[in-house]
PDB file of C-alpha atoms in Angstrom:
ATOM      1  CA  MET A   1     -62.838 -26.486 -35.734  1.00  0.00           C
ATOM      2  CA  PRO A   2     -63.690 -25.204 -39.239  1.00  0.00           C
ATOM      3  CA  ALA A   3     -64.658 -21.539 -39.538  1.00  0.00           C
ATOM      4  CA  GLY A   4     -68.243 -22.398 -40.509  1.00  0.00           C
ATOM      5  CA  GLU A   5     -68.777 -24.369 -37.296  1.00  0.00           C
ATOM      6  CA  ASN A   6     -67.380 -21.513 -35.221  1.00  0.00           C
ATOM      7  CA  ASP A   7     -69.722 -19.034 -36.965  1.00  0.00           C
ATOM      8  CA  ALA A   8     -72.707 -21.314 -36.342  1.00  0.00           C
ATOM      9  CA  ALA A   9     -71.781 -21.643 -32.659  1.00  0.00           C
ATOM     10  CA  GLY A  10     -71.442 -17.858 -32.383  1.00  0.00           C
ATOM     11  CA  GLN A  11     -74.833 -17.332 -34.003  1.00  0.00           C
ATOM     12  CA  GLY A  12     -76.345 -19.911 -31.652  1.00  0.00           C
ATOM     13  CA  ARG A  13     -74.903 -18.112 -28.622  1.00  0.00           C
ATOM     14  CA  ALA A  14     -76.137 -14.757 -29.931  1.00  0.00           C
ATOM     15  CA  ALA A  15     -79.621 -16.217 -30.413  1.00  0.00           C
ATOM     16  CA  LEU A  16     -79.525 -17.669 -26.887  1.00  0.00           C
ATOM     17  CA  VAL A  17     -78.494 -14.303 -25.417  1.00  0.00           C
ATOM     18  CA  GLU A  18     -81.284 -12.517 -27.279  1.00  0.00           C
ATOM     19  CA  GLU A  19     -83.950 -15.062 -26.342  1.00  0.00           C
ATOM     20  CA  ALA A  20     -82.912 -15.144 -22.664  1.00  0.00           C
ATOM     21  CA  ALA A  21     -82.766 -11.341 -22.469  1.00  0.00           C
ATOM     22  CA  LYS A  22     -86.203 -10.973 -24.047  1.00  0.00           C
ATOM     23  CA  LYS A  23     -87.802 -13.482 -21.675  1.00  0.00           C
ATOM     24  CA  SER A  24     -86.232 -12.173 -18.479  1.00  0.00           C
ATOM     25  CA  GLY A  25     -86.538  -8.609 -17.307  1.00  0.00           C
ATOM     26  CA  LEU A  26     -83.558  -9.146 -15.011  1.00  0.00           C
ATOM     27  CA  LEU A  27     -79.852  -9.514 -15.667  1.00  0.00           C
ATOM     28  CA  TRP A  28     -76.803  -9.612 -13.404  1.00  0.00           C
ATOM     29  CA  LEU A  29     -73.963  -7.126 -13.870  1.00  0.00           C
ATOM     30  CA  ASP A  30     -70.490  -7.781 -12.459  1.00  0.00           C
ATOM     31  CA  LEU A  31     -69.555  -4.147 -11.891  1.00  0.00           C
ATOM     32  CA  PRO A  32     -65.962  -3.073 -11.247  1.00  0.00           C
ATOM     33  CA  GLY A  33     -65.056  -2.613  -7.596  1.00  0.00           C
ATOM     34  CA  LEU A  34     -68.121  -4.380  -6.172  1.00  0.00           C
ATOM     35  CA  PRO A  35     -67.809  -7.628  -4.198  1.00  0.00           C
ATOM     36  CA  GLN A  36     -70.783  -9.324  -5.883  1.00  0.00           C
ATOM     37  CA  PRO A  37     -72.814  -8.953  -9.068  1.00  0.00           C
ATOM     38  CA  ARG A  38     -75.875  -6.690  -9.007  1.00  0.00           C
ATOM     39  CA  ALA A  39     -79.286  -7.519 -10.396  1.00  0.00           C
ATOM     40  CA  ALA A  40     -80.699  -4.934 -12.797  1.00  0.00           C
ATOM     41  CA  TRP A  41     -83.962  -4.654 -14.708  1.00  0.00           C
ATOM     42  CA  HIS A  42     -83.494  -3.933 -18.381  1.00  0.00           C
ATOM     43  CA  LEU A  43     -85.181  -3.518 -21.731  1.00  0.00           C
ATOM     44  CA  TRP A  44     -84.029  -5.615 -24.693  1.00  0.00           C
ATOM     45  CA  HIS A  45     -84.289  -3.641 -27.939  1.00  0.00           C
ATOM     46  CA  ASP A  46     -82.584  -4.101 -31.319  1.00  0.00           C
ATOM     47  CA  GLY A  47     -79.857  -6.471 -30.120  1.00  0.00           C
ATOM     48  CA  SER A  48     -78.896  -4.593 -26.945  1.00  0.00           C
ATOM     49  CA  ALA A  49     -79.996  -4.374 -23.333  1.00  0.00           C
ATOM     50  CA  TYR A  50     -80.784  -0.901 -22.023  1.00  0.00           C
ATOM     51  CA  VAL A  51     -80.321  -0.292 -18.311  1.00  0.00           C
ATOM     52  CA  LEU A  52     -81.365   2.759 -16.315  1.00  0.00           C
ATOM     53  CA  THR A  53     -79.286   3.771 -13.300  1.00  0.00           C
ATOM     54  CA  GLY A  54     -78.829   6.772 -11.043  1.00  0.00           C
ATOM     55  CA  GLY A  55     -81.272   9.325  -9.812  1.00  0.00           C
ATOM     56  CA  GLU A  56     -83.676   9.246  -6.894  1.00  0.00           C
ATOM     57  CA  GLY A  57     -85.576   5.985  -6.547  1.00  0.00           C
ATOM     58  CA  GLU A  58     -83.806   4.244  -9.429  1.00  0.00           C
ATOM     59  CA  GLN A  59     -81.550   1.190  -9.316  1.00  0.00           C
ATOM     60  CA  PRO A  60     -78.031   1.957  -8.064  1.00  0.00           C
ATOM     61  CA  LEU A  61     -75.394   0.474 -10.352  1.00  0.00           C
ATOM     62  CA  PRO A  62     -72.172   2.243  -9.346  1.00  0.00           C
ATOM     63  CA  GLY A  63     -69.469   2.274 -11.989  1.00  0.00           C
ATOM     64  CA  LEU A  64     -71.740   1.285 -14.882  1.00  0.00           C
ATOM     65  CA  PRO A  65     -71.931   4.718 -16.564  1.00  0.00           C
ATOM     66  CA  GLU A  66     -68.112   4.899 -16.614  1.00  0.00           C
ATOM     67  CA  ALA A  67     -67.500   1.285 -17.694  1.00  0.00           C
ATOM     68  CA  GLU A  68     -66.394   0.380 -21.208  1.00  0.00           C
ATOM     69  CA  ARG A  69     -67.173  -3.336 -20.855  1.00  0.00           C
ATOM     70  CA  VAL A  70     -69.013  -5.315 -18.211  1.00  0.00           C
ATOM     71  CA  PRO A  71     -69.623  -9.039 -17.594  1.00  0.00           C
ATOM     72  CA  VAL A  72     -73.342  -9.864 -17.844  1.00  0.00           C
ATOM     73  CA  THR A  73     -75.189 -13.002 -16.733  1.00  0.00           C
ATOM     74  CA  LEU A  74     -78.643 -13.993 -17.892  1.00  0.00           C
ATOM     75  CA  ARG A  75     -80.698 -16.459 -15.911  1.00  0.00           C
ATOM     76  CA  SER A  76     -82.915 -19.272 -17.050  1.00  0.00           C
ATOM     77  CA  LYS A  77     -86.587 -18.350 -16.861  1.00  0.00           C
ATOM     78  CA  ASP A  78     -87.651 -21.844 -15.775  1.00  0.00           C
ATOM     79  CA  LYS A  79     -84.927 -22.765 -13.241  1.00  0.00           C
ATOM     80  CA  GLY A  80     -83.623 -19.328 -12.266  1.00  0.00           C
ATOM     81  CA  GLY A  81     -79.977 -20.424 -12.523  1.00  0.00           C
ATOM     82  CA  ARG A  82     -77.265 -19.004 -14.735  1.00  0.00           C
ATOM     83  CA  LEU A  83     -77.995 -19.659 -18.414  1.00  0.00           C
ATOM     84  CA  ILE A  84     -75.228 -17.742 -20.142  1.00  0.00           C
ATOM     85  CA  SER A  85     -72.560 -15.206 -19.170  1.00  0.00           C
ATOM     86  CA  PHE A  86     -70.951 -12.860 -21.658  1.00  0.00           C
ATOM     87  CA  VAL A  87     -69.114  -9.567 -21.883  1.00  0.00           C
ATOM     88  CA  ALA A  88     -71.040  -6.528 -23.120  1.00  0.00           C
ATOM     89  CA  SER A  89     -69.704  -3.233 -24.384  1.00  0.00           C
ATOM     90  CA  CYS A  90     -71.194  -0.211 -22.624  1.00  0.00           C
ATOM     91  CA  ALA A  91     -72.284   3.064 -24.197  1.00  0.00           C
ATOM     92  CA  LEU A  92     -74.212   5.946 -22.669  1.00  0.00           C
ATOM     93  CA  VAL A  93     -77.401   6.967 -24.436  1.00  0.00           C
ATOM     94  CA  GLU A  94     -77.347  10.754 -24.457  1.00  0.00           C
ATOM     95  CA  PRO A  95     -80.587  12.605 -23.655  1.00  0.00           C
ATOM     96  CA  GLY A  96     -81.972  14.289 -26.761  1.00  0.00           C
ATOM     97  CA  SER A  97     -80.278  11.883 -29.176  1.00  0.00           C
ATOM     98  CA  ASP A  98     -82.293   9.848 -31.695  1.00  0.00           C
ATOM     99  CA  LEU A  99     -81.518   6.693 -29.716  1.00  0.00           C
ATOM    100  CA  TRP A 100     -82.758   8.342 -26.490  1.00  0.00           C
ATOM    101  CA  ASP A 101     -85.987   9.385 -28.220  1.00  0.00           C
ATOM    102  CA  GLU A 102     -86.456   5.789 -29.380  1.00  0.00           C
ATOM    103  CA  VAL A 103     -85.495   3.915 -26.187  1.00  0.00           C
ATOM    104  CA  ALA A 104     -86.463   6.169 -23.256  1.00  0.00           C
ATOM    105  CA  PRO A 105     -90.255   5.957 -23.860  1.00  0.00           C
ATOM    106  CA  LEU A 106     -89.938   2.155 -24.011  1.00  0.00           C
ATOM    107  CA  LEU A 107     -88.100   2.199 -20.680  1.00  0.00           C
ATOM    108  CA  VAL A 108     -90.897   4.303 -19.176  1.00  0.00           C
ATOM    109  CA  LYS A 109     -93.384   1.581 -20.175  1.00  0.00           C
ATOM    110  CA  ASP A 110     -91.174  -1.111 -18.605  1.00  0.00           C
ATOM    111  CA  ARG A 111     -90.658   0.885 -15.385  1.00  0.00           C
ATOM    112  CA  LEU A 112     -93.909  -0.343 -13.892  1.00  0.00           C
ATOM    113  CA  ASN A 113     -93.204   0.385 -10.226  1.00  0.00           C
ATOM    114  CA  ALA A 114     -92.247   4.033 -10.526  1.00  0.00           C
ATOM    115  CA  GLN A 115     -93.540   6.327  -7.791  1.00  0.00           C
ATOM    116  CA  THR A 116     -94.901   8.580 -10.512  1.00  0.00           C
ATOM    117  CA  HIS A 117     -94.735   8.582 -14.304  1.00  0.00           C
ATOM    118  CA  GLU A 118     -95.288  12.340 -14.530  1.00  0.00           C
ATOM    119  CA  GLY A 119     -92.159  14.064 -15.811  1.00  0.00           C
ATOM    120  CA  GLN A 120     -90.216  10.810 -15.661  1.00  0.00           C
ATOM    121  CA  LEU A 121     -88.368  11.299 -18.976  1.00  0.00           C
ATOM    122  CA  GLU A 122     -87.310  14.815 -18.015  1.00  0.00           C
ATOM    123  CA  ARG A 123     -86.145  13.626 -14.573  1.00  0.00           C
ATOM    124  CA  TRP A 124     -84.164  10.778 -16.130  1.00  0.00           C
ATOM    125  CA  ALA A 125     -82.539  13.195 -18.587  1.00  0.00           C
ATOM    126  CA  ARG A 126     -81.400  15.371 -15.639  1.00  0.00           C
ATOM    127  CA  GLU A 127     -80.521  12.777 -12.980  1.00  0.00           C
ATOM    128  CA  SER A 128     -80.050   9.327 -14.505  1.00  0.00           C
ATOM    129  CA  TYR A 129     -78.079   7.404 -17.082  1.00  0.00           C
ATOM    130  CA  VAL A 130     -79.374   5.052 -19.730  1.00  0.00           C
ATOM    131  CA  VAL A 131     -76.619   2.604 -20.635  1.00  0.00           C
ATOM    132  CA  ARG A 132     -76.682   0.455 -23.767  1.00  0.00           C
ATOM    133  CA  LEU A 133     -75.164  -3.005 -23.193  1.00  0.00           C
ATOM    134  CA  THR A 134     -74.300  -4.674 -26.494  1.00  0.00           C
ATOM    135  CA  PRO A 135     -73.163  -8.306 -26.297  1.00  0.00           C
ATOM    136  CA  THR A 136     -69.692  -9.000 -27.655  1.00  0.00           C
ATOM    137  CA  ALA A 137     -68.615 -12.377 -29.022  1.00  0.00           C
ATOM    138  CA  GLU A 138     -66.890 -13.098 -25.689  1.00  0.00           C
ATOM    139  CA  VAL A 139     -68.983 -15.717 -23.870  1.00  0.00           C
ATOM    140  CA  THR A 140     -67.541 -16.571 -20.454  1.00  0.00           C
ATOM    141  CA  GLU A 141     -69.962 -19.379 -19.581  1.00  0.00           C
ATOM    142  CA  GLY A 142     -72.565 -21.065 -21.696  1.00  0.00           C
ATOM    143  CA  PRO A 143     -75.303 -23.627 -21.206  1.00  0.00           C
ATOM    144  CA  GLY A 144     -74.344 -26.748 -19.306  1.00  0.00           C
ATOM    145  CA  GLY A 145     -72.181 -24.891 -16.794  1.00  0.00           C
ATOM    146  CA  TYR A 146     -75.006 -24.688 -14.270  1.00  0.00           C
ATOM    147  CA  SER A 147     -74.334 -22.719 -11.149  1.00  0.00           C
ATOM    148  CA  ASP A 148     -76.804 -21.436  -8.624  1.00  0.00           C
ATOM    149  CA  GLU A 149     -74.311 -18.855  -7.349  1.00  0.00           C
ATOM    150  CA  TYR A 150     -76.510 -15.909  -8.358  1.00  0.00           C
ATOM    151  CA  ALA A 151     -79.665 -17.531  -6.993  1.00  0.00           C
ATOM    152  CA  THR A 152     -78.110 -17.640  -3.504  1.00  0.00           C
ATOM    153  CA  VAL A 153     -76.748 -14.082  -3.385  1.00  0.00           C
ATOM    154  CA  ARG A 154     -78.867 -11.712  -1.303  1.00  0.00           C
ATOM    155  CA  PRO A 155     -80.012  -8.600  -3.163  1.00  0.00           C
ATOM    156  CA  VAL A 156     -78.167  -5.393  -2.387  1.00  0.00           C
ATOM    157  CA  PRO A 157     -80.303  -2.830  -0.514  1.00  0.00           C
ATOM    158  CA  SER A 158     -81.712  -0.266  -2.906  1.00  0.00           C
ATOM    159  CA  PRO A 159     -83.681   2.985  -2.653  1.00  0.00           C
ATOM    160  CA  ALA A 160     -85.807   1.807  -5.602  1.00  0.00           C
ATOM    161  CA  THR A 161     -89.368   1.331  -4.444  1.00  0.00           C
ATOM    162  CA  THR A 162     -92.652  -0.036  -5.645  1.00  0.00           C
ATOM    163  CA  ALA A 163     -95.773   2.056  -6.013  1.00  0.00           C
ATOM    164  CA  GLY A 164     -97.591   0.052  -3.356  1.00  0.00           C
ATOM    165  CA  PRO A 165     -98.765  -3.426  -2.489  1.00  0.00           C
ATOM    166  CA  PRO A 166     -99.345  -5.863  -5.349  1.00  0.00           C
ATOM    167  CA  PRO A 167    -102.903  -6.044  -6.675  1.00  0.00           C
ATOM    168  CA  ARG A 168    -105.277  -8.604  -5.173  1.00  0.00           C
ATOM    169  CA  LEU A 169    -106.978 -11.150  -7.380  1.00  0.00           C
ATOM    170  CA  LEU A 170    -110.685 -11.301  -6.651  1.00  0.00           C
ATOM    171  CA  GLY A 171    -112.368 -14.685  -6.850  1.00  0.00           C
ATOM    172  CA  GLY A 172    -109.118 -16.531  -7.509  1.00  0.00           C
ATOM    173  CA  ARG A 173    -107.722 -19.360  -5.446  1.00  0.00           C
ATOM    174  CA  ARG A 174    -104.999 -18.447  -3.005  1.00  0.00           C
ATOM    175  CA  ARG A 175    -101.672 -20.035  -3.648  1.00  0.00           C
ATOM    176  CA  LYS A 176     -99.941 -22.010  -0.935  1.00  0.00           C
ATOM    177  CA  VAL A 177     -97.252 -19.320  -0.788  1.00  0.00           C
ATOM    178  CA  ASP A 178     -99.835 -16.573  -0.083  1.00  0.00           C
ATOM    179  CA  ARG A 179    -101.451 -18.351   2.900  1.00  0.00           C
TER     180      ARG A 179
END
């Protein structure tokens, strides 16, 4: 394959990763030492996914803060199956750094189900890790290799909680699922 075709394919995969990550607030991380991948909410910003882990009430992702690289899977928004899997390099975002000051407030906005938003940034700086996952050129599975493996895996129990029951829609029709 000529070099130009390989570059175009790489750019296409990078565009697919970015588009899938922007549309889905969930990705799957194949963390070292765990028997199955873990689902994690994330924020996509400037070509990287930012994941919060650790601390009371936050998503447990053991081994992620220490990892150098981690396999990541993004799902299709319409079918829910695996869309693309790739390897991402991991870097901790240090509290007080310019990157922290840029990304942490965006994560607070995305963390909709927090028990409280008061003092959340300060608590995260003390107790949690923000990990930057930057896609590498290593794609382990691309489109066409459909697998519903991740759709059938039960979620791992987590201390992360929601703020309460979901809001009710007044005057709207009830869906079949809600009856």
